Amino acid sequence: MTLAPRVVLVHRRTELDELLARHGTRGQAAFFLSNRGKSIEDVEARHAVNQAAIATVSSRIPADWRTGDVERGDLARFLFAPDDIVVVVGQDGLVANVAKYLVGQPVLGFNPDPARNPGILVPHQPEAAAGLFAAVARSKANVEARTMVEAIVDDGQRLLALNEIYVGHPSHQTARYTLTTTDGKRERQASSGLIAATGTGATGWCRSAWLERHSAITLPDVGEPRLAWFVREAWPSPATGTTLTEGICEMTHPLAVTVESDRLVAFGDGVEDDHLDLTLGQEIRLRPAEQRLNLVT
């Protein structure tokens, strides 16, 4: 007997949830906000919009399908099944948060508040959920395979991200390392760290670096199996150089970083709590991942 599909709904706590958790009561939360010139009514309105979107999407799930529910903070402990349909209701960043825990499952992103969120990774309106569920179940949905970036350390540690991976000092002080580019060039550097970004990430942090230095390299598209990398604020000295500060890397030609500080870290998509620790002498390689995010468009 074939099991009915399982929809896993991914969401995060709203501003109101976090305020009530911190301050205990609505009154105390309102007092805290009023002292900062803000209104709890605005926070409650945004909370209501988000909850309404979740309710709308949930009501469109076929009655005979199985369901699961996971909050962003519990993603690392949640077990996704290979045949799950993953549904994200929230901001674009929530898709990046869940992407590294998936192995090819289709992801449907629903935008609860188009007036506040661009909806690049959550392009769908909640009211369209029923038709999208049916299309996914029949394998008729349009799916965009988005490239992800991975970091692999010489001790076996591995990290995945959808937008970019940062390698640098944990407190954003000077990072010291030797960089080996895809064509074998090497340079000792002292910098504020480096980022390697996918086509998805090329609209964010990566693009800021690209614009700031008026770079001539072509940033990758979302499905291209290549990354753009940039060194942040490389510092010239008798022992460190600044000639290798940007480029492109592919799966077969990774970018390598050999650590020369006591400790560096690598983290993805801005989530500093989920990081790899790197110690003196270790090597980390950055490249496009074989794993893709299958985003239903």
C-alpha positions as a LaTeX table, in Angstrom:
\begin{tabular}{lrrr}
\hline
Residue & $x$ (\AA) & $y$ (\AA) & $z$ (\AA) \\
\hline
Met1 & 0.00 & 0.00 & 0.00 \\
Thr2 & 1.36 & 3.40 & $-1.03$ \\
Leu3 & 1.44 & 5.99 & 1.72 \\
Ala4 & $-0.24$ & 9.33 & 1.12 \\
Pro5 & 2.16 & 12.25 & 0.64 \\
Arg6 & 3.40 & 14.06 & 3.73 \\
Val7 & 3.46 & 17.85 & 3.81 \\
Val8 & 5.96 & 19.33 & 6.28 \\
Leu9 & 5.08 & 22.91 & 7.18 \\
Val10 & 8.12 & 25.03 & 8.09 \\
His11 & 7.62 & 28.33 & 9.90 \\
Arg12 & 9.29 & 30.55 & 12.46 \\
Arg13 & 8.20 & 32.43 & 15.54 \\
Thr14 & 6.82 & 35.88 & 14.83 \\
Glu15 & 7.95 & 39.12 & 16.44 \\
Leu16 & 4.95 & 38.86 & 18.75 \\
Asp17 & 5.87 & 35.31 & 19.81 \\
Glu18 & 9.39 & 36.43 & 20.63 \\
Leu19 & 8.23 & 39.52 & 22.53 \\
Leu20 & 5.79 & 37.51 & 24.65 \\
Ala21 & 8.46 & 34.89 & 25.35 \\
Arg22 & 10.85 & 37.62 & 26.50 \\
His23 & 8.46 & 39.85 & 28.45 \\
Gly24 & 5.81 & 37.40 & 29.66 \\
Thr25 & 2.63 & 39.39 & 29.07 \\
Arg26 & 1.14 & 41.55 & 26.35 \\
Gly27 & 1.14 & 44.54 & 28.69 \\
Gln28 & 4.83 & 44.29 & 29.44 \\
Ala29 & 5.61 & 43.81 & 25.76 \\
Ala30 & 3.51 & 46.85 & 24.88 \\
Phe31 & 5.32 & 48.93 & 27.51 \\
Phe32 & 8.70 & 47.84 & 26.17 \\
Leu33 & 7.73 & 48.83 & 22.61 \\
Ser34 & 6.11 & 52.14 & 23.59 \\
Asn35 & 9.34 & 53.26 & 25.26 \\
Arg36 & 11.00 & 52.82 & 21.87 \\
Gly37 & 8.34 & 54.64 & 19.88 \\
Lys38 & 6.76 & 51.48 & 18.52 \\
Ser39 & 3.27 & 50.03 & 18.74 \\
Ile40 & 2.33 & 46.52 & 19.75 \\
Glu41 & $-0.71$ & 46.81 & 17.52 \\
Asp42 & 1.59 & 46.88 & 14.48 \\
Val43 & 3.36 & 43.75 & 15.73 \\
Glu44 & 0.03 & 42.04 & 16.36 \\
Ala45 & $-1.17$ & 42.94 & 12.86 \\
Arg46 & 1.91 & 41.32 & 11.30 \\
His47 & 1.43 & 38.28 & 13.52 \\
Ala48 & $-2.19$ & 37.97 & 12.38 \\
Val49 & $-1.17$ & 38.15 & 8.71 \\
Asn50 & 1.39 & 35.40 & 9.21 \\
Gln51 & $-1.00$ & 33.15 & 11.13 \\
Ala52 & $-3.72$ & 33.67 & 8.53 \\
Ala53 & $-1.30$ & 32.58 & 5.78 \\
Ile54 & $-0.38$ & 29.42 & 7.71 \\
Ala55 & $-4.06$ & 28.64 & 8.28 \\
Thr56 & $-4.88$ & 29.17 & 4.60 \\
Val57 & $-2.07$ & 26.93 & 3.37 \\
Ser58 & $-2.89$ & 24.25 & 5.95 \\
Ser59 & $-6.56$ & 24.23 & 4.95 \\
Arg60 & $-5.59$ & 23.45 & 1.34 \\
Ile61 & $-3.72$ & 20.24 & 2.24 \\
Pro62 & $-5.82$ & 17.26 & 1.06 \\
Ala63 & $-7.61$ & 15.61 & 3.98 \\
Asp64 & $-6.07$ & 12.19 & 3.31 \\
Trp65 & $-2.47$ & 13.48 & 3.25 \\
Arg66 & $-0.13$ & 13.23 & 6.21 \\
Thr67 & 1.25 & 16.39 & 7.78 \\
Gly68 & 4.22 & 17.48 & 9.84 \\
Asp69 & 5.15 & 20.77 & 11.45 \\
Val70 & 8.56 & 22.21 & 12.36 \\
Glu71 & 9.66 & 25.58 & 13.73 \\
Arg72 & 12.90 & 27.08 & 12.44 \\
Gly73 & 14.72 & 26.56 & 15.71 \\
Asp74 & 14.02 & 22.82 & 15.57 \\
Leu75 & 15.15 & 22.17 & 11.99 \\
Ala76 & 18.43 & 20.55 & 13.02 \\
Arg77 & 16.51 & 17.94 & 15.06 \\
Phe78 & 13.76 & 17.24 & 12.55 \\
Leu79 & 13.94 & 14.18 & 10.30 \\
Phe80 & 12.75 & 14.90 & 6.75 \\
Ala81 & 11.70 & 11.88 & 4.69 \\
Pro82 & 12.90 & 11.59 & 1.07 \\
Asp83 & 9.34 & 11.85 & $-0.31$ \\
Asp84 & 8.20 & 14.81 & 1.82 \\
Ile85 & 6.70 & 17.92 & 0.27 \\
Val86 & 8.28 & 20.81 & 2.17 \\
Val87 & 6.13 & 23.91 & 2.61 \\
Val88 & 7.67 & 27.15 & 3.86 \\
Val89 & 5.43 & 29.98 & 5.04 \\
Gly90 & 7.44 & 33.08 & 5.86 \\
Gln91 & 10.27 & 35.23 & 4.60 \\
Asp92 & 12.79 & 34.27 & 1.93 \\
Gly93 & 15.47 & 33.54 & 4.53 \\
Leu94 & 13.41 & 30.67 & 5.93 \\
Val95 & 13.93 & 28.74 & 2.68 \\
Ala96 & 17.69 & 29.16 & 3.08 \\
Asn97 & 17.39 & 27.94 & 6.68 \\
Val98 & 15.72 & 24.67 & 5.64 \\
Ala99 & 17.59 & 24.01 & 2.37 \\
Lys100 & 20.68 & 22.43 & 3.95 \\
Tyr101 & 18.57 & 19.78 & 5.70 \\
Leu102 & 16.97 & 18.51 & 2.49 \\
Val103 & 18.04 & 15.95 & $-0.10$ \\
Gly104 & 16.01 & 16.84 & $-3.17$ \\
Gln105 & 12.51 & 17.22 & $-1.73$ \\
Pro106 & 10.33 & 19.80 & $-3.53$ \\
Val107 & 10.00 & 23.08 & $-1.64$ \\
Leu108 & 6.92 & 25.28 & $-1.89$ \\
Gly109 & 7.40 & 28.80 & $-0.56$ \\
Phe110 & 4.40 & 30.93 & 0.43 \\
Asn111 & 4.68 & 34.65 & 1.09 \\
Pro112 & 2.42 & 35.79 & 3.95 \\
Asp113 & 3.16 & 39.50 & 3.51 \\
Pro114 & 4.14 & 40.59 & $-0.03$ \\
Ala115 & 4.15 & 44.24 & 1.05 \\
Arg116 & 7.11 & 43.56 & 3.38 \\
Asn117 & 8.88 & 40.56 & 1.82 \\
Pro118 & 10.22 & 40.42 & $-1.77$ \\
Gly119 & 9.20 & 36.78 & $-2.15$ \\
Ile120 & 12.13 & 35.63 & $-4.29$ \\
Leu121 & 12.20 & 32.20 & $-2.63$ \\
Val122 & 8.59 & 32.28 & $-1.40$ \\
Pro123 & 6.85 & 33.36 & $-4.61$ \\
His124 & 3.39 & 31.86 & $-4.03$ \\
Gln125 & 0.22 & 33.27 & $-2.55$ \\
Pro126 & $-1.35$ & 31.09 & 0.18 \\
Glu127 & $-4.60$ & 30.90 & $-1.79$ \\
Ala128 & $-2.79$ & 29.03 & $-4.59$ \\
Ala129 & $-1.74$ & 26.15 & $-2.31$ \\
Ala130 & $-4.35$ & 23.60 & $-3.43$ \\
Gly131 & $-3.39$ & 23.75 & $-7.09$ \\
Leu132 & 0.30 & 23.63 & $-6.25$ \\
Phe133 & $-0.12$ & 20.58 & $-4.02$ \\
Ala134 & $-1.96$ & 18.79 & $-6.81$ \\
Ala135 & 0.72 & 19.70 & $-9.34$ \\
Val136 & 3.53 & 18.46 & $-7.09$ \\
Ala137 & 1.70 & 15.20 & $-6.35$ \\
Arg138 & 1.33 & 14.54 & $-10.10$ \\
Ser139 & 4.97 & 15.59 & $-10.78$ \\
Lys140 & 3.62 & 18.38 & $-12.98$ \\
Ala141 & 5.00 & 21.34 & $-11.01$ \\
Asn142 & 7.69 & 23.60 & $-12.39$ \\
Val143 & 10.82 & 22.96 & $-10.32$ \\
Glu144 & 13.92 & 25.16 & $-10.35$ \\
Ala145 & 17.07 & 23.36 & $-9.20$ \\
Arg146 & 19.12 & 25.98 & $-7.37$ \\
Thr147 & 22.84 & 25.51 & $-6.78$ \\
Met148 & 24.06 & 25.30 & $-3.20$ \\
Val149 & 27.56 & 25.84 & $-1.80$ \\
Glu150 & 29.44 & 23.39 & 0.40 \\
Ala151 & 32.49 & 23.65 & 2.60 \\
Ile152 & 34.52 & 20.50 & 3.32 \\
Val153 & 37.24 & 20.48 & 6.00 \\
Asp154 & 40.18 & 18.08 & 5.94 \\
Asp155 & 38.88 & 16.40 & 9.12 \\
Gly156 & 35.54 & 15.52 & 7.50 \\
Gln157 & 33.42 & 18.42 & 8.71 \\
Arg158 & 30.92 & 19.59 & 6.09 \\
Leu159 & 28.60 & 22.56 & 5.78 \\
Leu160 & 25.93 & 23.38 & 3.19 \\
Ala161 & 24.32 & 26.73 & 2.41 \\
Leu162 & 21.97 & 28.17 & $-0.18$ \\
Asn163 & 23.30 & 31.74 & $-0.45$ \\
Glu164 & 26.91 & 31.85 & 0.69 \\
Ile165 & 29.50 & 30.50 & 3.10 \\
Tyr166 & 31.73 & 32.85 & 5.07 \\
Val167 & 35.19 & 31.85 & 6.30 \\
Gly168 & 36.87 & 34.16 & 8.79 \\
His169 & 37.51 & 35.05 & 12.41 \\
Pro170 & 34.59 & 34.28 & 14.77 \\
Ser171 & 34.56 & 37.87 & 16.05 \\
His172 & 35.23 & 39.34 & 12.60 \\
Gln173 & 38.76 & 40.40 & 13.51 \\
Thr174 & 41.68 & 39.80 & 11.14 \\
Ala175 & 41.75 & 36.29 & 9.66 \\
Arg176 & 45.09 & 34.88 & 8.53 \\
Tyr177 & 45.28 & 32.08 & 6.00 \\
Thr178 & 46.76 & 30.95 & 2.71 \\
Leu179 & 44.38 & 31.06 & $-0.24$ \\
Thr180 & 44.74 & 28.63 & $-3.14$ \\
Thr181 & 42.63 & 29.56 & $-6.15$ \\
Thr182 & 41.07 & 27.23 & $-8.70$ \\
Asp183 & 44.04 & 27.65 & $-11.05$ \\
Gly184 & 46.61 & 26.80 & $-8.36$ \\
Lys185 & 47.75 & 30.30 & $-7.46$ \\
Arg186 & 48.59 & 30.78 & $-3.78$ \\
Glu187 & 48.75 & 33.83 & $-1.54$ \\
Arg188 & 49.06 & 34.42 & 2.18 \\
Gln189 & 46.40 & 36.90 & 3.24 \\
Ala190 & 45.19 & 38.88 & 6.23 \\
Ser191 & 41.60 & 40.01 & 5.76 \\
Ser192 & 38.12 & 40.30 & 7.22 \\
Gly193 & 37.42 & 36.86 & 5.80 \\
Leu194 & 36.01 & 35.70 & 2.51 \\
Ile195 & 32.66 & 34.63 & 1.07 \\
Ala196 & 31.79 & 32.13 & $-1.64$ \\
Ala197 & 28.29 & 32.62 & $-3.04$ \\
Thr198 & 25.84 & 30.86 & $-5.32$ \\
Gly199 & 23.57 & 32.48 & $-7.89$ \\
Thr200 & 20.89 & 32.72 & $-5.21$ \\
Gly201 & 23.31 & 34.53 & $-2.92$ \\
Ala202 & 24.48 & 36.75 & $-5.77$ \\
Thr203 & 21.63 & 39.15 & $-5.01$ \\
Gly204 & 22.71 & 39.72 & $-1.40$ \\
Trp205 & 26.03 & 39.94 & 0.46 \\
Cys206 & 27.95 & 38.80 & $-2.61$ \\
Arg207 & 26.43 & 41.50 & $-4.78$ \\
Ser208 & 27.41 & 44.15 & $-2.25$ \\
Ala209 & 31.06 & 43.06 & $-2.51$ \\
Trp210 & 30.79 & 42.88 & $-6.31$ \\
Leu211 & 29.37 & 46.41 & $-6.56$ \\
Glu212 & 31.74 & 47.92 & $-4.02$ \\
Arg213 & 34.87 & 46.95 & $-5.95$ \\
His214 & 33.31 & 47.45 & $-9.40$ \\
Ser215 & 34.12 & 43.83 & $-10.22$ \\
Ala216 & 34.19 & 42.70 & $-13.83$ \\
Ile217 & 33.46 & 39.03 & $-13.08$ \\
Thr218 & 30.08 & 37.65 & $-14.14$ \\
Leu219 & 28.02 & 36.55 & $-11.14$ \\
Pro220 & 26.48 & 33.07 & $-11.45$ \\
Asp221 & 22.82 & 32.40 & $-12.20$ \\
Val222 & 20.78 & 30.45 & $-9.66$ \\
Gly223 & 21.16 & 27.10 & $-11.42$ \\
Glu224 & 24.75 & 27.39 & $-12.58$ \\
Pro225 & 27.16 & 24.99 & $-10.83$ \\
Arg226 & 29.69 & 27.70 & $-10.03$ \\
Leu227 & 30.37 & 30.17 & $-7.24$ \\
Ala228 & 31.61 & 33.73 & $-7.04$ \\
Trp229 & 34.11 & 34.39 & $-4.25$ \\
Phe230 & 35.36 & 37.62 & $-2.72$ \\
Val231 & 37.97 & 38.39 & $-0.07$ \\
Arg232 & 36.84 & 41.13 & 2.29 \\
Glu233 & 39.27 & 43.96 & 3.03 \\
Ala234 & 42.53 & 42.17 & 2.27 \\
Trp235 & 45.43 & 43.90 & 4.04 \\
Pro236 & 48.83 & 44.32 & 2.34 \\
Ser237 & 51.96 & 43.71 & 4.40 \\
Pro238 & 55.46 & 42.26 & 3.92 \\
Ala239 & 53.96 & 38.83 & 4.65 \\
Thr240 & 50.48 & 39.10 & 3.08 \\
Gly241 & 49.19 & 40.05 & $-0.35$ \\
Thr242 & 46.10 & 41.47 & $-2.01$ \\
Thr243 & 46.29 & 40.18 & $-5.57$ \\
Leu244 & 43.87 & 37.23 & $-5.24$ \\
Thr245 & 40.66 & 38.79 & $-3.97$ \\
Glu246 & 37.89 & 37.60 & $-6.29$ \\
Gly247 & 37.07 & 34.88 & $-8.75$ \\
Ile248 & 34.87 & 31.99 & $-9.83$ \\
Cys249 & 35.12 & 28.37 & $-8.68$ \\
Glu250 & 33.48 & 25.20 & $-9.93$ \\
Met251 & 32.82 & 21.77 & $-8.47$ \\
Thr252 & 35.95 & 20.22 & $-9.96$ \\
His253 & 38.12 & 23.24 & $-9.10$ \\
Pro254 & 37.37 & 24.30 & $-5.50$ \\
Leu255 & 38.74 & 27.28 & $-3.62$ \\
Ala256 & 41.03 & 26.19 & $-0.76$ \\
Val257 & 41.84 & 28.04 & 2.47 \\
Thr258 & 44.62 & 26.88 & 4.80 \\
Val259 & 44.19 & 28.33 & 8.29 \\
Glu260 & 47.04 & 30.34 & 9.80 \\
Ser261 & 45.14 & 31.86 & 12.74 \\
Asp262 & 44.58 & 30.04 & 16.02 \\
Arg263 & 40.92 & 29.71 & 15.14 \\
Leu264 & 38.65 & 30.55 & 12.24 \\
Val265 & 35.04 & 29.58 & 11.59 \\
Ala266 & 32.88 & 28.86 & 8.58 \\
Phe267 & 29.14 & 29.47 & 8.58 \\
Gly268 & 26.43 & 29.63 & 5.95 \\
Asp269 & 23.58 & 32.01 & 5.15 \\
Gly270 & 24.41 & 34.28 & 8.08 \\
Val271 & 23.65 & 31.62 & 10.73 \\
Glu272 & 26.68 & 32.05 & 12.99 \\
Asp273 & 25.44 & 29.58 & 15.61 \\
Asp274 & 25.72 & 26.70 & 13.13 \\
His275 & 29.39 & 26.88 & 12.24 \\
Leu276 & 32.48 & 24.79 & 11.61 \\
Asp277 & 35.52 & 25.34 & 13.82 \\
Leu278 & 38.85 & 25.56 & 12.00 \\
Thr279 & 42.21 & 25.42 & 13.75 \\
Leu280 & 45.76 & 26.27 & 12.75 \\
Gly281 & 46.95 & 24.25 & 9.78 \\
Gln282 & 43.56 & 22.91 & 8.70 \\
Glu283 & 42.33 & 23.24 & 5.13 \\
Ile284 & 38.78 & 24.00 & 4.06 \\
Arg285 & 37.58 & 23.73 & 0.47 \\
Leu286 & 34.66 & 25.68 & $-0.97$ \\
Arg287 & 32.80 & 24.52 & $-4.07$ \\
Pro288 & 29.32 & 24.10 & $-5.58$ \\
Ala289 & 27.49 & 21.22 & $-3.89$ \\
Glu290 & 26.06 & 18.23 & $-5.70$ \\
Gln291 & 22.96 & 18.72 & $-3.57$ \\
Arg292 & 20.42 & 21.20 & $-5.01$ \\
Leu293 & 17.42 & 23.03 & $-3.68$ \\
Asn294 & 14.35 & 21.99 & $-5.69$ \\
Leu295 & 12.20 & 25.12 & $-5.52$ \\
Val296 & 8.69 & 24.94 & $-6.96$ \\
Thr297 & 8.26 & 28.11 & $-9.04$ \\
\hline
\end{tabular}
